[in-house]
Coordinates of C-alpha atoms in Angstrom, one line a residue:
X1 CA 158.9 197.4 120.4
X2 CA 155.6 199.2 119.7
X3 CA 155.1 202.9 119.2
X4 CA 152.3 205.4 118.5
X5 CA 153.2 205.9 114.8
X6 CA 151.7 205.5 111.4
X7 CA 152.3 206.3 107.7
X8 CA 155.9 207.1 106.9
X9 CA 156.9 206.9 110.5
X10 CA 158.1 203.7 112.3
X11 CA 155.4 201.1 112.2
X12 CA 153.3 200.1 115.2
X13 CA 153.8 196.5 116.4
X14 CA 150.3 194.9 116.8
X15 CA 151.5 191.3 116.9
X16 CA 151.2 190.9 120.7
X17 CA 148.0 189.2 121.9
X18 CA 146.4 191.2 124.6
X19 CA 144.5 189.3 127.3
X20 CA 141.4 190.7 129.1
X21 CA 139.5 189.3 132.0
X22 CA 136.2 190.5 130.6
X23 CA 135.0 191.7 127.2
X24 CA 137.7 192.0 124.5
X25 CA 137.7 195.7 123.4
X26 CA 139.5 194.8 120.2
X27 CA 136.2 193.7 118.6
X28 CA 133.8 196.4 117.7
X29 CA 130.7 194.2 118.2
X30 CA 131.8 193.5 121.8
X31 CA 131.3 197.1 122.8
X32 CA 127.5 196.5 122.9
X33 CA 128.1 194.0 125.6
X34 CA 129.4 196.7 128.0
X35 CA 126.8 199.0 129.6
X36 CA 127.2 202.7 129.2
X37 CA 127.1 205.1 132.2
X38 CA 125.0 208.3 132.5
X39 CA 126.9 211.4 131.5
X40 CA 126.0 214.6 133.4
X41 CA 128.8 216.7 132.2
X42 CA 128.8 220.3 130.9
X43 CA 126.9 221.3 127.8
X44 CA 129.1 222.0 124.7
X45 CA 128.5 225.7 125.0
X46 CA 129.6 225.7 128.7
X47 CA 132.6 223.6 127.8
X48 CA 133.7 226.1 125.1
X49 CA 133.3 229.0 127.6
X50 CA 135.3 227.2 130.3
X51 CA 138.1 226.2 128.0
X52 CA 138.4 229.7 126.4
X53 CA 141.6 231.0 128.2
X54 CA 142.6 234.6 128.3
X55 CA 144.2 235.9 125.1
X56 CA 146.3 238.5 126.8
X57 CA 150.0 238.5 125.9
X58 CA 152.2 236.9 128.5
X59 CA 155.4 238.5 127.4
X60 CA 154.2 242.1 127.7
X61 CA 154.8 242.9 124.1
X62 CA 152.6 245.5 122.4
X63 CA 150.3 244.0 119.8
X64 CA 150.5 247.1 117.6
X65 CA 153.5 246.4 115.5
X66 CA 152.5 246.0 111.9
X67 CA 156.0 246.0 110.5
X68 CA 158.7 243.4 110.7
X69 CA 161.8 244.2 112.8
X70 CA 163.9 244.6 109.7
X71 CA 161.5 247.3 108.4
X72 CA 161.3 249.0 111.8
X73 CA 165.1 249.4 111.9
X74 CA 165.1 251.4 108.7
X75 CA 161.9 253.5 109.2
X76 CA 161.8 255.1 112.7
X77 CA 162.4 258.9 112.8
X78 CA 164.8 260.5 115.2
X79 CA 163.7 263.1 117.8
X80 CA 165.7 266.1 118.7
X81 CA 165.9 265.2 122.3
X82 CA 164.3 263.4 125.2
X83 CA 164.3 263.4 129.0
X84 CA 165.1 259.7 128.7
X85 CA 168.5 260.5 127.2
X86 CA 169.5 262.7 130.1
X87 CA 169.1 259.9 132.6
X88 CA 172.2 258.0 134.0
X89 CA 173.2 255.1 131.8
X90 CA 172.2 252.5 134.5
X91 CA 168.6 253.9 134.6
X92 CA 168.3 253.9 130.8
X93 CA 169.3 250.2 130.8
X94 CA 166.8 249.5 133.5
X95 CA 163.9 251.2 131.7
X96 CA 164.7 249.5 128.4
X97 CA 164.7 246.1 130.1
X98 CA 161.0 246.4 130.5
X99 CA 160.4 246.8 126.8
X100 CA 159.5 244.0 124.4
X101 CA 161.6 243.4 121.3
X102 CA 159.5 245.5 118.9
X103 CA 159.4 248.5 121.3
X104 CA 163.2 248.1 122.0
X105 CA 163.9 248.3 118.3
X106 CA 161.8 251.4 117.9
X107 CA 163.4 253.2 120.8
X108 CA 166.9 252.2 119.6
X109 CA 166.2 253.8 116.2
X110 CA 165.5 257.3 117.6
X111 CA 169.0 258.5 118.5
X112 CA 172.6 257.4 118.7
X113 CA 172.6 257.2 122.5
X114 CA 169.5 255.0 122.8
X115 CA 170.7 253.0 119.8
X116 CA 173.9 252.0 121.7
X117 CA 171.7 251.0 124.7
X118 CA 168.9 249.3 122.7
X119 CA 171.2 247.3 120.5
X120 CA 173.4 246.0 123.3
X121 CA 174.0 242.3 123.4
X122 CA 172.9 242.2 127.0
X123 CA 169.4 243.3 126.1
X124 CA 169.0 241.0 123.1
X125 CA 170.5 238.0 124.7
X126 CA 167.7 238.3 127.3
X127 CA 165.1 238.4 124.6
X128 CA 166.5 235.4 122.8
X129 CA 167.1 233.5 126.1
X130 CA 163.5 233.8 127.3
X131 CA 162.3 232.0 124.1
X132 CA 164.6 229.0 124.4
X133 CA 163.7 227.1 127.6
X134 CA 166.0 224.3 128.6
X135 CA 169.1 226.0 127.3
X136 CA 171.6 228.6 128.5
X137 CA 172.9 230.5 125.5
X138 CA 176.6 231.5 125.5
X139 CA 177.0 232.7 121.9
X140 CA 174.8 234.2 119.2
X141 CA 176.3 231.7 116.6
X142 CA 175.8 231.7 113.7
X143 CA 175.2 235.4 113.9
X144 CA 177.6 238.0 115.2
X145 CA 175.2 239.6 117.7
X146 CA 172.1 238.5 119.6
X147 CA 170.2 241.3 117.9
X148 CA 171.0 239.7 114.5
X149 CA 170.1 236.3 115.9
X150 CA 166.7 237.5 117.1
X151 CA 166.0 239.2 113.8
X152 CA 167.0 236.1 111.8
X153 CA 164.2 234.0 113.5
X154 CA 161.6 236.7 113.9
X155 CA 158.6 236.1 114.1
X156 CA 159.1 232.4 114.9
X157 CA 160.5 232.6 118.4
X158 CA 157.2 231.5 119.8
X159 CA 157.8 228.0 118.5
X160 CA 160.6 227.0 120.9
X161 CA 159.1 229.2 123.6
X162 CA 155.9 227.0 123.9
X163 CA 157.9 223.9 123.0
X164 CA 155.1 221.3 122.8
X165 CA 152.8 221.2 119.7
X166 CA 150.2 218.7 118.6
X167 CA 148.5 218.4 115.2
X168 CA 145.2 217.5 113.7
X169 CA 146.5 214.5 111.6
X170 CA 143.4 212.3 110.9
X171 CA 142.5 210.2 113.9
X172 CA 146.0 209.6 115.2
X173 CA 147.4 213.1 115.5
X174 CA 151.0 213.9 116.3
X175 CA 153.0 215.5 119.1
X176 CA 156.3 217.4 118.3
X177 CA 158.8 219.1 120.6
X178 CA 160.2 222.3 119.1
X179 CA 163.5 223.6 120.4
X180 CA 166.4 225.8 119.5
X181 CA 169.7 224.2 118.5
X182 CA 172.6 226.6 119.3
X183 CA 175.1 224.4 117.5
X184 CA 173.4 225.1 114.1
X185 CA 171.4 228.2 115.0
X186 CA 168.2 226.7 113.9
X187 CA 164.7 226.1 115.3
X188 CA 163.8 222.5 114.9
X189 CA 160.9 220.2 115.7
X190 CA 160.9 216.4 116.1
X191 CA 158.1 214.0 116.7
X192 CA 157.7 212.7 120.2
X193 CA 157.3 208.9 120.2
X194 CA 157.1 206.2 122.9
X195 CA 158.1 202.6 122.8
X196 CA 157.3 199.8 125.3
X197 CA 158.5 196.4 126.2
X198 CA 156.4 193.3 125.5
X199 CA 153.6 193.3 128.0
X200 CA 152.9 190.8 130.8
X201 CA 149.4 190.0 132.2
X202 CA 149.1 189.4 135.9
X203 CA 145.9 188.8 137.9
X204 CA 144.8 191.6 140.3
X205 CA 144.9 190.6 143.9
X206 CA 141.7 192.4 144.6
X207 CA 139.9 190.6 141.7
X208 CA 141.6 187.7 140.0
X209 CA 139.2 188.0 137.0
X210 CA 141.0 191.3 136.2
X211 CA 144.3 191.3 134.4
X212 CA 147.0 194.0 135.0
X213 CA 148.8 195.0 131.8
X214 CA 152.4 195.9 132.5
X215 CA 153.7 199.1 131.0
X216 CA 157.3 200.4 130.8
X217 CA 157.3 203.2 128.2
X218 CA 160.5 204.8 126.8
X219 CA 159.8 208.2 125.3
X220 CA 162.2 209.7 122.7
X221 CA 162.4 212.1 119.8
X222 CA 162.3 210.7 116.3
X223 CA 165.5 212.4 115.3
X224 CA 165.8 210.8 111.9
X225 CA 162.9 212.8 110.5
X226 CA 162.5 216.4 111.5
X227 CA 159.0 217.8 111.2
X228 CA 160.1 221.5 111.3
X229 CA 163.4 223.3 110.7
X230 CA 163.9 227.0 110.3
X231 CA 167.5 228.1 109.7
X232 CA 169.0 231.4 110.8
X233 CA 169.4 233.6 107.7
X234 CA 172.1 236.3 107.6
X235 CA 170.8 239.9 108.1
X236 CA 171.8 240.7 104.5
X237 CA 169.6 237.9 103.2
X238 CA 166.7 239.0 105.4
X239 CA 167.0 242.6 104.1
X240 CA 167.1 241.4 100.5
X241 CA 164.1 239.2 101.1
X242 CA 162.2 242.0 102.7
X243 CA 162.6 244.1 99.6
X244 CA 161.3 241.3 97.4
X245 CA 158.2 240.7 99.5
X246 CA 155.5 243.3 99.2
X247 CA 154.8 245.3 102.3
X248 CA 152.2 243.5 104.5
X249 CA 152.9 240.2 102.8
X250 CA 155.9 239.1 105.0
X251 CA 153.6 237.4 107.5
X252 CA 151.4 235.6 105.0
X253 CA 154.3 234.3 102.8
X254 CA 155.1 230.6 103.2
X255 CA 158.6 229.7 104.4
X256 CA 160.3 226.8 102.6
X257 CA 161.9 224.4 105.1
X258 CA 165.1 222.5 104.1
X259 CA 164.7 219.4 106.3
X260 CA 167.7 217.2 106.9
X261 CA 165.8 214.0 106.3
X262 CA 167.5 210.7 105.5
X263 CA 164.6 209.0 103.8
X264 CA 162.5 211.7 102.3
X265 CA 163.9 212.6 98.9
X266 CA 161.4 214.5 96.8
X267 CA 159.3 215.5 99.9
X268 CA 158.9 219.3 100.4
X269 CA 157.6 221.3 103.4
X270 CA 156.5 224.9 103.9
X271 CA 155.9 226.6 107.2
X272 CA 152.8 228.8 107.5
X273 CA 151.9 231.4 110.1
X274 CA 148.2 231.5 111.0
X275 CA 145.7 233.8 112.5
X276 CA 143.2 233.2 115.3
X277 CA 139.5 233.2 114.5
X278 CA 136.4 234.2 116.4
X279 CA 134.7 231.0 117.4
X280 CA 131.3 230.4 115.8
X281 CA 129.0 227.4 115.8
X282 CA 129.8 224.5 113.6
X283 CA 133.4 225.8 112.8
X284 CA 136.1 223.1 112.4
X285 CA 138.8 224.4 114.7
X286 CA 142.1 223.4 116.2
X287 CA 142.6 222.8 119.0
X288 CA 139.1 221.2 119.6
X289 CA 136.9 222.6 122.4
X290 CA 137.9 219.8 124.8
X291 CA 141.3 221.4 125.2
X292 CA 141.5 224.8 126.9
X293 CA 143.2 227.3 124.6
X294 CA 143.9 231.1 124.3
X295 CA 143.4 231.0 120.5
X296 CA 141.8 228.6 118.0
X297 CA 142.3 228.5 114.3
X298 CA 140.5 226.9 111.4
X299 CA 141.7 223.4 110.4
X300 CA 139.5 222.9 107.4
X301 CA 139.7 224.8 104.1
X302 CA 138.4 224.1 100.6
X303 CA 141.3 226.0 99.1
X304 CA 144.0 224.3 101.2
X305 CA 144.6 227.5 103.2
X306 CA 145.9 229.4 100.2
X307 CA 143.3 232.2 100.7
X308 CA 144.3 235.4 102.5
X309 CA 141.6 234.9 105.1
X310 CA 143.7 232.2 106.8
X311 CA 146.9 234.1 106.9
X312 CA 148.1 237.1 109.0
X313 CA 148.9 240.3 107.2
X314 CA 150.2 242.3 110.2
X315 CA 152.2 241.4 113.2
X316 CA 149.2 241.7 115.6
X317 CA 147.3 239.2 113.5
X318 CA 150.0 236.5 114.0
X319 CA 148.7 233.7 116.2
X320 CA 151.5 232.5 118.6
X321 CA 149.4 229.5 119.6
X322 CA 149.2 227.7 116.2
X323 CA 150.9 227.2 112.9
X324 CA 150.6 225.1 109.8
X325 CA 152.9 222.9 107.7
X326 CA 152.2 222.3 104.0
X327 CA 153.8 219.1 102.7
X328 CA 153.9 217.5 99.3
X329 CA 155.9 215.3 96.9
X330 CA 157.4 216.0 93.6
X331 CA 158.2 213.2 91.1
X332 CA 160.9 214.4 88.8
X333 CA 161.4 212.6 85.4
X334 CA 164.5 214.5 84.3
X335 CA 166.7 217.5 85.1
X336 CA 164.8 219.8 82.7
X337 CA 161.3 218.3 83.3
X338 CA 158.9 220.0 85.6
X339 CA 158.1 217.8 88.7
X340 CA 154.7 216.2 89.2
X341 CA 153.2 217.8 92.3
X342 CA 151.2 215.3 94.3
X343 CA 150.1 214.2 97.7
X344 CA 149.8 217.7 99.2
X345 CA 148.5 217.9 102.8
X346 CA 148.3 220.7 105.3
X347 CA 148.6 219.9 109.0
X348 CA 147.5 222.4 111.7
X349 CA 149.5 222.5 115.0
X350 CA 148.5 224.0 118.3
X351 CA 150.3 224.4 121.6
X352 CA 149.2 224.1 125.2
X353 CA 149.1 226.9 127.7
X354 CA 151.9 226.0 130.2
X355 CA 149.5 226.2 133.1
X356 CA 147.7 223.1 131.7
X357 CA 150.7 220.8 132.1
X358 CA 152.5 222.4 135.0
X359 CA 151.7 220.6 138.2
X360 CA 151.0 222.6 141.4
X361 CA 150.5 221.6 145.0
X362 CA 146.7 221.6 144.6
X363 CA 146.7 220.3 141.1
X364 CA 149.5 217.7 141.1
X365 CA 148.3 215.6 138.2
X366 CA 148.5 218.2 135.6
X367 CA 150.9 217.3 132.9
X368 CA 151.8 215.5 129.6
X369 CA 151.3 211.8 130.1
X370 CA 151.8 208.6 128.0
X371 CA 149.3 205.8 128.2
X372 CA 149.0 202.2 127.2
X373 CA 146.4 201.4 124.6
X374 CA 146.9 197.7 124.0
X375 CA 147.2 197.0 120.2
X376 CA 147.1 200.7 119.4
X377 CA 150.4 201.3 121.1
X378 CA 151.4 204.2 123.3
X379 CA 149.4 207.4 123.1
X380 CA 150.1 210.9 124.6
X381 CA 147.6 212.7 126.8
X382 CA 147.0 216.0 128.5
X383 CA 146.0 215.3 132.1
X384 CA 143.8 218.3 132.6
X385 CA 142.8 219.4 136.1
X386 CA 140.5 222.4 135.7
X387 CA 140.5 225.1 138.4
X388 CA 138.0 224.7 141.1
X389 CA 135.1 227.1 141.1
X390 CA 135.5 227.8 144.8
X391 CA 138.8 228.2 146.7
X392 CA 139.6 225.6 149.3
X393 CA 138.3 226.5 152.8
X394 CA 140.5 224.9 155.5
X395 CA 137.9 225.9 158.1
X396 CA 135.5 223.3 156.6
X397 CA 137.8 220.4 157.7
X398 CA 136.8 219.9 161.3
X399 CA 139.2 218.0 163.6
X400 CA 137.6 214.7 164.9
X401 CA 137.7 214.0 168.6
X402 CA 139.8 210.8 168.1
X403 CA 142.2 212.4 165.6
X404 CA 145.7 213.7 166.3
X405 CA 146.9 217.0 165.1
X406 CA 149.2 215.3 162.6
X407 CA 146.4 213.2 161.3
X408 CA 144.2 216.2 161.0
X409 CA 146.9 218.1 159.0
X410 CA 147.3 215.1 156.7
X411 CA 143.5 215.0 156.1
X412 CA 143.4 218.7 155.4
X413 CA 146.1 218.3 152.8
X414 CA 144.4 215.4 151.2
X415 CA 141.1 217.3 150.9
X416 CA 142.9 220.3 149.4
X417 CA 144.5 218.1 146.8
X418 CA 141.8 215.6 146.1
X419 CA 139.0 217.8 144.8
X420 CA 137.6 218.7 141.4
X421 CA 137.9 216.5 138.3
X422 CA 140.6 214.9 136.2
X423 CA 140.1 214.9 132.4
X424 CA 142.4 212.8 130.3
X425 CA 142.4 214.2 126.8
X426 CA 144.2 212.5 123.9
X427 CA 146.9 214.5 122.1
X428 CA 147.5 211.5 119.9
X429 CA 144.8 208.9 119.2
X430 CA 143.7 205.8 117.4
X431 CA 140.9 204.7 115.0
X432 CA 138.6 204.2 118.0
X433 CA 139.1 207.3 120.2
X434 CA 140.9 209.9 118.1
X435 CA 143.1 212.8 119.1
X436 CA 141.4 215.6 120.8
X437 CA 138.8 213.4 122.5
X438 CA 138.5 212.4 126.2
X439 CA 139.8 209.0 127.0
X440 CA 138.5 209.0 130.6
X441 CA 137.1 211.4 133.1
X442 CA 137.1 211.3 136.9
X443 CA 134.3 213.7 137.6
X444 CA 135.0 214.1 141.3
X445 CA 138.2 212.8 143.0
X446 CA 137.0 214.1 146.4
X447 CA 135.1 212.0 149.0
X448 CA 132.1 212.2 146.6
X449 CA 133.8 210.0 144.1
X450 CA 136.0 208.0 146.5
X451 CA 135.7 204.2 146.2
X452 CA 138.4 202.9 148.6
X453 CA 142.1 203.0 149.5
X454 CA 143.9 200.1 148.1
X455 CA 145.2 197.5 150.5
X456 CA 146.5 195.0 148.0
X457 CA 150.3 194.8 147.4
X458 CA 150.3 196.1 143.8
X459 CA 148.5 199.4 144.5
X460 CA 149.0 199.6 148.3
X461 CA 147.9 202.9 149.7
X462 CA 146.6 204.2 146.3
X463 CA 143.4 206.2 146.3
X464 CA 140.7 204.7 144.0
X465 CA 137.9 206.9 142.7
X466 CA 135.0 206.6 140.2
X467 CA 135.7 207.4 136.6
X468 CA 134.1 206.8 133.2
X469 CA 136.1 205.5 130.3
X470 CA 135.4 206.6 126.7
X471 CA 135.0 203.8 124.1
X472 CA 133.9 203.7 120.5
X473 CA 133.8 201.5 117.4
X474 CA 136.4 202.2 114.7
X475 CA 136.3 205.7 113.1
X476 CA 134.8 207.0 116.3
X477 CA 131.4 205.5 115.8
X478 CA 128.8 204.9 118.5
X479 CA 131.0 206.4 121.2
X480 CA 129.9 206.1 124.8
X481 CA 131.2 206.2 128.4
X482 CA 131.5 203.0 130.4
X483 CA 132.1 202.3 134.1
X484 CA 135.8 202.5 135.2
X485 CA 137.9 203.3 138.2
X486 CA 140.9 205.6 138.4
X487 CA 143.7 204.2 140.6
X488 CA 145.9 207.1 141.8
X489 CA 149.2 205.4 142.3
X490 CA 151.2 208.6 142.6
X491 CA 151.5 212.1 141.1
X492 CA 153.5 210.6 138.3
X493 CA 151.7 207.3 137.7
X494 CA 148.0 206.5 137.3
X495 CA 146.1 203.3 136.4
X496 CA 142.7 202.8 134.9
X497 CA 140.5 199.8 135.7
X498 CA 138.2 199.2 132.7
X499 CA 135.5 197.3 134.6
X500 CA 133.7 195.8 131.6
X501 CA 136.9 194.8 129.8
X502 CA 138.4 193.2 132.9
X503 CA 141.9 194.8 132.7
X504 CA 144.0 197.6 134.2
X505 CA 146.2 199.8 132.1
X506 CA 148.8 202.4 133.2
X507 CA 149.7 206.0 132.5
X508 CA 153.0 207.7 133.3
X509 CA 154.0 211.4 133.3
X510 CA 156.4 212.5 130.5
X511 CA 159.2 214.9 131.3
X512 CA 159.2 217.0 128.1
X513 CA 161.9 219.3 129.4
X514 CA 164.6 216.6 129.0
X515 CA 164.2 216.8 125.2
X516 CA 164.8 220.6 125.0
X517 CA 168.6 220.5 124.8
X518 CA 170.2 218.9 121.8
X519 CA 173.2 218.0 124.0
X520 CA 170.9 215.5 125.7
X521 CA 170.2 213.6 122.5
X522 CA 171.6 210.1 122.3
X523 CA 174.6 209.5 120.1
X524 CA 173.6 208.4 116.6
X525 CA 174.2 204.8 115.9
X526 CA 175.9 203.6 112.7
X527 CA 175.1 200.3 111.1
X528 CA 177.9 198.0 109.9

């Protein structure tokens, strides 16, 4: 099996010989034999503006909360009275249900009546539940109340809430799924990998000089090696920790992670919150401008992100769209000998706005996909369908004289769906086209880019449109776009005809939600 892995992770199998009906893309010198196509895309400045999503909070929480929840619990004064306290109990609960966690803590610290309402398990179960998609919580274990559970993981609940994270690891990148495990009460993140069966190569009925590469991916979590693990700490431990950390430093302190790894003795990891930056020219940022994002953070630092400028000091400075992991090794010579600190590296992770990978009726190809990249293995993509600049006008679709009403309705639906562009952006990459770069773009999937509707058996009925494939020599040198065609097999399966290479490769949608519940994990296998 082959997988998109490197380094300490499961090795990629490159032993299979891949066949191509045209130029072999595995040889850098062959790329000069394939003509490039003209690119009339957006300027970089326009791209950054288009991909700068709104930074408004989705959960309705106030951004003005400089203290941690533990500090707020102990510091809010109590008023003598309030009209709120004279309302019926049901109305008080209804009003408090509109508050975010920080405001709820503040209100519950004002008087005994509001404290009993604000600290109820019903309120705090809702706040925990909204941050753990894919699960239905039935217990606050290992804490005694949901309020304690929320505090024990504050301010890290955004990690399972946004669930999919991708990092800036050189060239190849990495995708992890972060989730909450109610059995252990911890937030955990595992690498998403994909494996495939040995490929077959069949001639295309429409052109027997083109070979179709079979692709049957199997996606899974690499459960043997967690990338992230944040355990729930008892409230007493959090209170004691809060007194040790100077005020204002609780958000910039690094959090040691005790990873339950089988093969990584002597490897240590710290979790780091980060802060968004105002984008300026020539900044090295993550995510890159190709990927739409609400926040971007720096992913280059001469001081390895130790400086205070990279870290949040107040709650409103915390970026809920990115984080960092510092990892290093320590070689210990003896029990009383200081370890040798070596191999330190910092990885920056970012998430995707759920809108980008949630398909809609008009944008059915949005999603997380896995693609076949021959000797490089399987790679994960964001299939981005940007919003159209103009809304669809049904009145522009005129019924033809020889067209039935049913046929007219079908054509209207097709024209509503097949409009705009599709941009395939690599979340993981390879030495040729690295993570964060486009792998192909279909600039216009409407009638303007339409090539034909497939009649051959393999792709019968599929819409085929013009596209341009992105190729480069190793280390992303001399990159260019070449002629290609996108075969739209279904909303869950696409194929790309690389014209100059003479082969067709496949892409399939990944259902990331099936990895969110630990109860869905396969049973661990034991070797004899």
